[in-house]
Short mmCIF file of C-alpha atoms in Angstrom, two decimals:
data_model
loop_
_atom_site.label_atom_id
_atom_site.label_comp_id
_atom_site.label_asym_id
_atom_site.label_seq_id
_atom_site.Cartn_x
_atom_site.Cartn_y
_atom_site.Cartn_z
CA MET A 2 -23.33 19.31 23.89
CA ARG A 3 -23.61 19.05 19.59
CA ARG A 4 -25.88 21.75 19.08
CA TYR A 5 -23.09 23.83 20.38
CA TYR A 6 -20.43 22.56 17.89
CA PRO A 7 -21.85 24.77 15.07
CA GLY A 8 -21.60 27.49 16.98
CA TYR A 9 -18.02 26.81 17.31
CA LEU A 10 -17.06 25.51 14.67
CA GLU A 11 -18.77 29.28 13.09
CA PHE A 12 -16.01 30.49 15.61
CA PHE A 13 -13.24 28.96 14.89
CA GLU A 14 -13.63 28.98 11.46
CA SER A 15 -13.27 32.66 11.28
CA GLN A 16 -10.81 33.29 13.83
CA ILE A 17 -8.06 30.88 11.80
CA LEU A 18 -9.02 32.97 8.47
CA GLN A 19 -8.56 35.64 9.96
CA ASN A 20 -5.49 35.41 12.80
CA GLY A 21 -3.85 31.70 10.53
CA MET A 22 -3.95 27.91 12.99
CA ALA A 23 -0.72 29.37 14.76
CA ASP A 24 -2.43 32.10 16.71
CA CYS A 25 -5.00 30.22 17.41
CA LEU A 26 -3.81 26.93 18.26
CA GLU A 27 -1.19 28.74 21.03
CA LYS A 28 -3.97 31.18 22.27
CA TYR A 29 -6.93 29.09 22.11
CA VAL A 30 -5.26 25.45 23.84
CA PHE A 31 -1.75 25.98 25.08
CA SER A 32 -1.63 29.16 26.79
CA THR A 33 -2.51 30.13 30.30
CA GLU A 34 -5.47 32.02 29.74
CA ALA A 35 -6.80 29.31 27.11
CA ASN A 36 -6.10 27.10 30.98
CA GLN A 37 -7.72 28.52 33.49
CA PRO A 38 -9.73 26.12 36.49
CA GLY A 39 -12.75 25.09 34.03
CA VAL A 40 -11.44 26.19 30.81
CA GLU A 41 -8.67 23.31 30.67
CA MET A 42 -8.01 23.61 26.59
CA PHE A 43 -5.24 21.50 26.96
CA GLY A 44 -6.00 18.34 28.75
CA ARG A 45 -9.43 19.17 26.37
CA PHE A 46 -7.33 18.77 23.63
CA PHE A 47 -6.04 15.68 24.24
CA SER A 48 -9.13 13.89 26.19
CA GLY A 49 -11.99 12.19 23.81
CA LEU A 50 -9.47 9.27 22.58
CA VAL A 51 -7.94 12.42 21.51
CA HIS A 52 -9.28 12.95 19.07
CA PRO A 53 -9.12 16.52 19.17
CA MET A 54 -5.82 16.51 18.77
CA ILE A 55 -6.28 13.78 15.62
CA HIS A 56 -9.03 16.52 13.53
CA PHE A 57 -6.40 19.27 14.11
CA GLY A 58 -3.21 17.88 13.70
CA HIS A 59 -5.21 16.53 10.12
CA GLY A 60 -5.94 20.47 9.63
CA ALA A 61 -2.34 21.22 9.86
CA GLU A 62 -0.87 18.98 7.91
CA PHE A 63 -2.94 19.16 5.33
CA GLU A 64 -3.24 23.29 5.58
CA LEU A 65 -6.93 22.99 5.75
CA PRO A 66 -8.34 25.49 8.12
CA GLY A 67 -11.80 24.27 7.78
CA LEU A 68 -10.49 20.96 9.59
CA ALA A 69 -8.57 22.92 11.70
CA ALA A 70 -11.58 24.36 12.73
CA GLU A 71 -13.42 21.52 13.22
CA GLY A 72 -10.48 20.24 15.74
CA LEU A 73 -10.44 23.39 18.19
CA ALA A 74 -14.59 22.84 18.06
CA MET A 75 -13.74 18.93 19.53
CA THR A 76 -11.71 20.65 22.03
CA ALA A 77 -14.13 22.80 23.01
CA LEU A 78 -16.64 20.75 24.16
CA THR A 79 -14.89 17.26 24.66
CA LYS A 80 -15.28 16.54 28.58
CA ASN A 81 -11.05 17.37 29.84
CA MET A 82 -10.64 14.18 31.11
CA CYS A 83 -6.90 14.14 31.78
CA GLY A 84 -7.34 16.79 35.05
CA GLY A 85 -5.41 14.73 37.00
CA LEU A 86 -2.36 14.61 34.44
CA PHE A 87 -2.30 18.29 33.34
CA LYS A 88 -2.67 20.25 36.81
CA PRO A 89 -1.12 23.56 37.32
CA SER A 90 2.08 22.58 38.33
CA PHE A 91 2.68 20.36 35.07
CA PHE A 92 3.09 23.51 32.98
CA THR A 93 5.53 24.54 34.96
CA GLN A 94 7.56 21.77 35.19
CA GLU A 95 9.52 22.64 38.82
CA THR A 96 11.11 18.70 38.79
CA PRO A 97 14.13 19.02 36.05
CA ALA A 98 14.48 15.79 34.31
CA ASP A 99 16.81 13.42 32.58
CA PRO A 100 17.31 14.41 29.55
CA GLN A 101 19.26 11.53 28.67
CA LEU A 102 15.93 9.57 29.59
CA HIS A 103 14.67 7.33 26.42
CA ALA A 104 10.55 7.46 26.49
CA LEU A 105 11.30 3.33 26.51
CA SER A 106 12.82 3.88 29.58
CA VAL A 107 9.81 5.21 31.03
CA ALA A 108 7.88 2.77 30.43
CA ALA A 109 10.34 -0.38 31.43
CA ARG A 110 10.44 2.05 34.56
CA ILE A 111 6.38 2.23 34.82
CA LEU A 112 6.84 -1.60 34.32
CA LYS A 113 8.63 -2.65 37.27
CA ASP A 114 6.40 -0.62 39.72
CA PRO A 115 4.13 -3.46 40.86
CA GLU A 116 1.75 -0.60 42.01
CA LEU A 117 0.51 -0.16 38.55
CA GLY A 118 0.50 -3.51 37.41
CA TYR A 119 -3.11 -4.87 36.09
CA GLY A 120 -5.75 -4.44 38.34
CA LYS A 121 -3.52 -2.17 41.04
CA GLY A 122 -2.73 0.72 37.82
CA ALA A 123 -6.88 0.97 37.03
CA ASP A 124 -9.52 -1.41 37.59
CA PRO A 125 -9.54 -3.36 34.82
CA ASN A 126 -13.91 -3.76 34.43
CA SER A 127 -13.97 0.08 34.53
CA ASN A 128 -15.51 1.55 31.60
CA ALA A 129 -13.60 4.32 31.38
CA ARG A 130 -10.31 2.69 32.39
CA PHE A 131 -8.06 6.05 31.34
CA GLN A 132 -9.98 7.88 33.94
CA ASP A 133 -9.66 5.53 36.31
CA ALA A 134 -5.98 5.08 35.70
CA ILE A 135 -6.29 8.97 36.70
CA LYS A 136 -7.78 8.53 39.84
CA ARG A 137 -6.57 6.06 41.26
CA SER A 138 -2.95 6.64 39.61
CA GLY A 139 -2.25 10.43 38.51
CA GLU A 140 -0.03 11.39 40.45
CA ARG A 141 2.66 7.92 40.95
CA LEU A 142 2.34 8.69 37.15
CA SER A 143 3.15 11.70 37.00
CA THR A 144 6.66 10.42 38.40
CA TYR A 145 8.03 8.57 35.99
CA PHE A 146 6.60 11.26 33.21
CA ARG A 147 8.03 14.56 34.59
CA GLN A 148 11.81 12.24 34.45
CA TRP A 149 11.28 12.69 31.04
CA SER A 150 12.59 15.83 28.68
CA PRO A 151 11.51 16.60 25.83
CA GLU A 152 14.27 19.36 25.54
CA GLY A 153 16.88 18.39 22.04
CA SER A 154 16.61 17.55 18.88
CA PHE A 155 13.19 17.59 17.73
CA GLU A 156 13.60 14.83 15.30
CA ALA A 157 14.63 12.55 18.35
CA LYS A 158 12.04 12.96 20.76
CA HIS A 159 9.40 12.55 18.08
CA GLU A 160 11.35 9.69 16.63
CA GLU A 161 11.43 8.35 20.95
CA LEU A 162 7.17 9.17 21.18
CA VAL A 163 7.03 7.02 18.32
CA TRP A 164 8.90 3.89 19.06
CA LEU A 165 6.73 4.49 22.35
CA VAL A 166 3.06 4.53 20.97
CA SER A 167 4.60 1.72 18.56
CA ALA A 168 5.28 -0.71 21.23
CA LEU A 169 1.96 -0.48 23.26
CA TYR A 170 0.35 -0.63 21.21
CA GLY A 171 2.00 -3.70 19.56
CA PHE A 172 3.72 -5.77 21.66
CA SER A 173 0.41 -5.57 24.41
CA GLY A 174 -1.29 -7.18 21.57
CA TRP A 175 1.18 -10.27 21.07
CA ARG A 176 1.40 -13.51 22.71
CA LYS A 177 3.51 -16.72 20.97
CA ASP A 178 1.14 -18.82 19.44
CA GLU A 179 -1.68 -16.08 19.94
CA GLU A 180 -3.88 -13.65 17.64
CA PHE A 181 -2.85 -10.70 17.73
CA LYS A 182 -5.23 -8.06 19.53
CA ALA A 183 -4.95 -5.19 17.64
CA ASN A 184 -6.72 -2.86 20.79
CA PHE A 185 -8.77 -0.04 19.53
CA PHE A 186 -7.17 2.85 22.32
CA THR A 187 -3.98 1.99 21.88
CA LEU A 188 -3.98 2.82 18.41
CA HIS A 189 -5.22 5.97 18.28
CA LEU A 190 -2.20 6.35 20.01
CA VAL A 191 0.00 5.93 16.68
CA THR A 192 -2.61 7.29 14.82
CA SER A 193 -2.77 10.52 16.88
CA SER A 194 1.51 10.08 16.68
CA LEU A 195 1.92 10.70 13.26
CA PHE A 196 0.74 14.70 13.85
CA ILE A 197 2.74 15.60 16.00
CA SER A 198 5.48 16.86 13.46
CA SER A 199 2.83 19.21 11.93
CA ILE A 200 1.41 20.74 15.51
CA HIS A 201 4.64 21.15 16.81
CA THR A 202 6.17 23.37 14.04
CA LEU A 203 3.15 25.87 14.55
CA LEU A 204 3.87 26.79 18.37
CA PRO A 205 6.43 28.30 20.64
CA PRO A 206 9.42 26.42 22.10
CA LYS A 207 7.74 26.21 25.30
CA SER A 208 4.50 25.38 23.83
CA GLN A 209 6.02 22.92 21.96
CA ALA A 210 8.15 21.23 24.82
CA LEU A 211 4.17 21.00 26.44
CA LEU A 212 2.55 19.20 23.58
CA LEU A 213 5.70 16.31 23.99
CA ARG A 214 4.93 16.04 27.42
CA GLY A 215 0.69 16.20 27.14
CA PHE A 216 1.64 12.87 24.68
CA LEU A 217 4.30 11.25 26.35
CA ALA A 218 1.75 11.51 29.65
CA THR A 219 -1.55 10.70 28.01
CA ALA A 220 0.13 7.50 25.84
CA LEU A 221 0.97 6.19 29.08
CA THR A 222 -1.34 7.09 31.24
CA TYR A 223 -3.94 4.86 28.69
CA TRP A 224 -0.98 1.37 29.08
CA VAL A 225 -1.47 1.73 32.53
CA GLY A 226 -4.91 1.80 32.64
CA HIS A 227 -5.97 -0.44 30.23
CA GLY A 228 -3.68 -3.08 31.91
CA ARG A 229 -0.10 -2.36 31.53
CA ARG A 230 0.63 -5.57 29.72
CA ASP A 231 4.33 -7.06 29.84
CA PHE A 232 6.30 -7.36 26.24
CA THR A 233 8.02 -9.96 25.10
CA ILE A 234 9.97 -8.31 22.62
CA GLN A 235 12.48 -11.17 21.60
CA ASP A 236 9.92 -14.06 20.96
CA PHE A 237 8.48 -11.26 19.02
CA PHE A 238 11.32 -10.49 17.20
CA ALA A 239 12.76 -14.08 16.11
CA GLU A 240 9.18 -14.37 14.28
CA ASP A 241 11.27 -15.19 10.25
CA VAL A 242 10.07 -11.67 8.84
CA HIS A 243 9.76 -12.29 5.62
CA ALA A 244 6.82 -14.89 6.13
CA LEU A 245 5.33 -12.28 7.18
CA ILE A 246 1.53 -12.35 6.34
CA THR A 247 0.12 -10.86 2.95
CA PRO A 248 -3.09 -10.42 2.11
CA PRO A 249 -4.57 -13.27 -0.15
CA HIS A 250 -3.30 -12.99 -3.99
CA THR A 251 -3.15 -14.84 -7.63
CA ASP A 252 0.54 -14.94 -8.81
CA PRO A 253 0.75 -12.96 -12.12
CA LYS A 254 2.85 -14.92 -15.14
CA PRO A 255 5.58 -12.64 -16.31
CA ALA A 256 6.32 -12.86 -20.70
CA LYS A 257 9.29 -14.29 -21.02
CA ASP A 258 10.65 -10.95 -21.39
CA ALA A 259 10.06 -9.88 -17.92
CA LEU A 260 13.13 -8.26 -16.49
CA ASP A 261 12.28 -10.48 -13.30
CA ALA A 262 10.07 -14.09 -13.15
CA THR A 263 10.61 -14.55 -10.37
CA HIS A 264 10.44 -12.07 -7.32
CA LEU A 265 7.55 -11.00 -7.85
CA HIS A 266 6.56 -9.06 -4.24
CA GLN A 267 8.95 -7.35 -3.49
CA ASN A 268 7.61 -4.95 -1.72
CA PRO A 269 4.86 -6.16 0.73
CA TRP A 270 3.52 -2.65 1.93
CA PHE A 271 2.05 -2.66 -1.55
CA ALA A 272 -1.06 -5.19 -1.02
CA ILE A 273 -1.25 -4.16 2.62
CA LEU A 274 -1.47 -0.38 1.86
CA GLN A 275 -3.61 -1.56 -1.29
CA SER A 276 -6.07 -3.36 1.26
CA ALA A 277 -6.43 -1.46 3.68
CA LEU A 278 -7.89 1.76 1.06
CA ASN A 279 -10.30 -0.64 0.02
CA HIS A 280 -11.44 -1.38 4.16
CA PRO A 281 -14.85 0.13 5.23
CA ASP A 282 -12.75 0.49 8.87
CA GLU A 283 -11.16 3.99 8.48
CA HIS A 284 -9.05 3.21 11.36
CA LEU A 285 -7.62 0.36 9.71
CA LEU A 286 -6.81 3.23 6.77
CA LYS A 287 -5.17 5.52 9.39
CA ILE A 288 -3.41 2.72 10.93
CA GLN A 289 -1.76 1.18 8.04
CA ARG A 290 -0.51 4.74 6.79
CA SER A 291 1.15 5.39 9.91
CA PHE A 292 3.05 2.29 9.89
CA ALA A 293 3.99 3.34 6.39
CA HIS A 294 5.53 6.89 6.80
CA TYR A 295 7.22 5.37 9.97
CA ALA A 296 8.56 2.41 8.13
CA ALA A 297 10.56 4.93 5.08
CA LEU A 298 11.32 7.38 8.35
CA TYR A 299 12.51 3.89 10.43
CA GLY A 300 12.78 1.02 8.81
CA THR A 301 16.39 0.08 8.49
CA ARG A 302 17.08 1.55 11.88
CA GLU A 303 19.46 -2.06 12.63
CA LYS A 304 18.40 -4.24 16.13
CA GLY A 305 20.76 -2.58 19.38
CA CYS A 306 19.28 0.83 17.75
CA LEU A 307 17.18 1.06 21.53
CA ALA A 308 19.59 -1.58 23.18
CA GLN A 309 20.67 2.59 25.49
CA THR A 310 16.81 1.94 27.16
CA GLU A 311 16.27 0.36 30.20
CA LEU A 312 13.41 -1.64 28.27
CA LEU A 313 13.99 -5.19 29.22
CA GLU A 314 15.06 -7.08 25.32
CA ALA A 315 15.75 -3.31 23.11
CA ALA A 316 18.37 -4.76 21.78
CA ASP A 317 16.12 -6.94 20.18
CA ILE A 318 13.82 -3.85 18.72
CA ASP A 319 14.61 -3.14 14.38
CA GLY A 320 12.95 -1.03 12.17
CA THR A 321 11.15 -3.57 11.42
CA LEU A 322 8.65 -3.64 13.92
CA PHE A 323 6.68 -0.92 11.77
CA LEU A 324 5.42 -2.95 8.52
CA ARG A 325 4.97 -6.45 11.29
CA LEU A 326 2.79 -4.52 12.52
CA ALA A 327 0.82 -3.71 9.59
CA SER A 328 0.98 -7.07 8.55
CA LEU A 329 -0.49 -8.53 11.83
CA THR A 330 -3.45 -5.58 12.37
CA GLY A 331 -4.81 -6.41 8.68
CA LYS A 332 -4.74 -10.26 8.43
CA ALA A 333 -6.34 -8.98 13.14
CA LYS A 334 -8.95 -6.60 10.31
CA ALA A 335 -9.67 -9.49 7.47
CA TRP A 336 -8.21 -8.71 4.37
CA VAL A 337 -11.76 -7.40 2.90
CA ARG A 338 -10.55 -6.70 -0.14
CA GLU A 339 -9.10 -9.84 -0.82
CA GLY A 340 -12.98 -11.64 -0.12
CA GLU A 341 -12.31 -12.35 3.34
CA PRO A 342 -15.10 -10.24 5.60
CA SER A 343 -14.96 -8.09 8.11
CA HIS A 344 -18.04 -8.68 10.42
CA ASP A 345 -15.85 -11.08 12.75
CA ALA A 346 -12.92 -8.47 12.47
CA GLN A 347 -13.77 -6.39 15.24
CA TRP A 348 -10.80 -4.01 17.30
CA ASN A 349 -10.02 -5.64 20.34
CA ARG A 350 -11.10 -3.42 23.54
CA ARG A 351 -10.61 -5.05 25.89
CA TYR A 352 -7.26 -7.08 26.64
#
């Protein structure tokens, strides 16, 4: 397929320069014509561990036409792994959805379904667990996805998806008194969620709804495909947030006239991001950037902000989630800038 990439890239570059990102995205990914049998660009957009969406989203966020063209070329050449999720009925949404149902409540309902648990929702020994989840459980999963509505405030719906993917990545990988499992697959749900806003602004209302629904379905299917790990939220937040692990450092020695000689590390984000900038694995920088952005948006949310959801122990969740996960992820991947070798700090690929 690589030999075709330059041609697709040149084509999409010319199309974006002539017609703009918004028109090209709608025409070549979201339109009815782009989703005829055998074409199915919407499914391709969310396939390949959502890399087509990530690349296009980078281009949209930073207004880089060439990078957006790369995303569309990648979409065209990526095998549609989502075919069983995005059938023709997906695009019409015949079943009325509940506008009040939170994305975390959808996850809670999936958690309660014994047919979607470990070894049932997908084959844990498969090398294509996402596809296996669709093959085994696609119809069952779709009944849950259809319950969620993208209608309403975009900011509120986007925030729902942010909490969702952060929970799937963070709570699935955490167990008390065990090393944090920073999962390579669910991390891409976090990093791709960062671009939903930039892509959403380019689309007409009908396609905006498809974008949100498609992302929810993709995220939850990856979770089920990788074992649908349960959550121990209360124990997670029982850990002292003030004892968060940050990169090793040597304290400075303030001069006598320094305004504050005692609180030398008031913002842990400085050290976490500085360390990530020097890490050889670019995925770490991407996920730490995502968590830092979400902490800026939602970091002051207090306990109880998600108590209305159906997720067990959700009342214990607060805005420190993003800083906690950044700290755990940084430790799992090693503080390379500060001297820790990274060769033994690989992403978890199987819980």
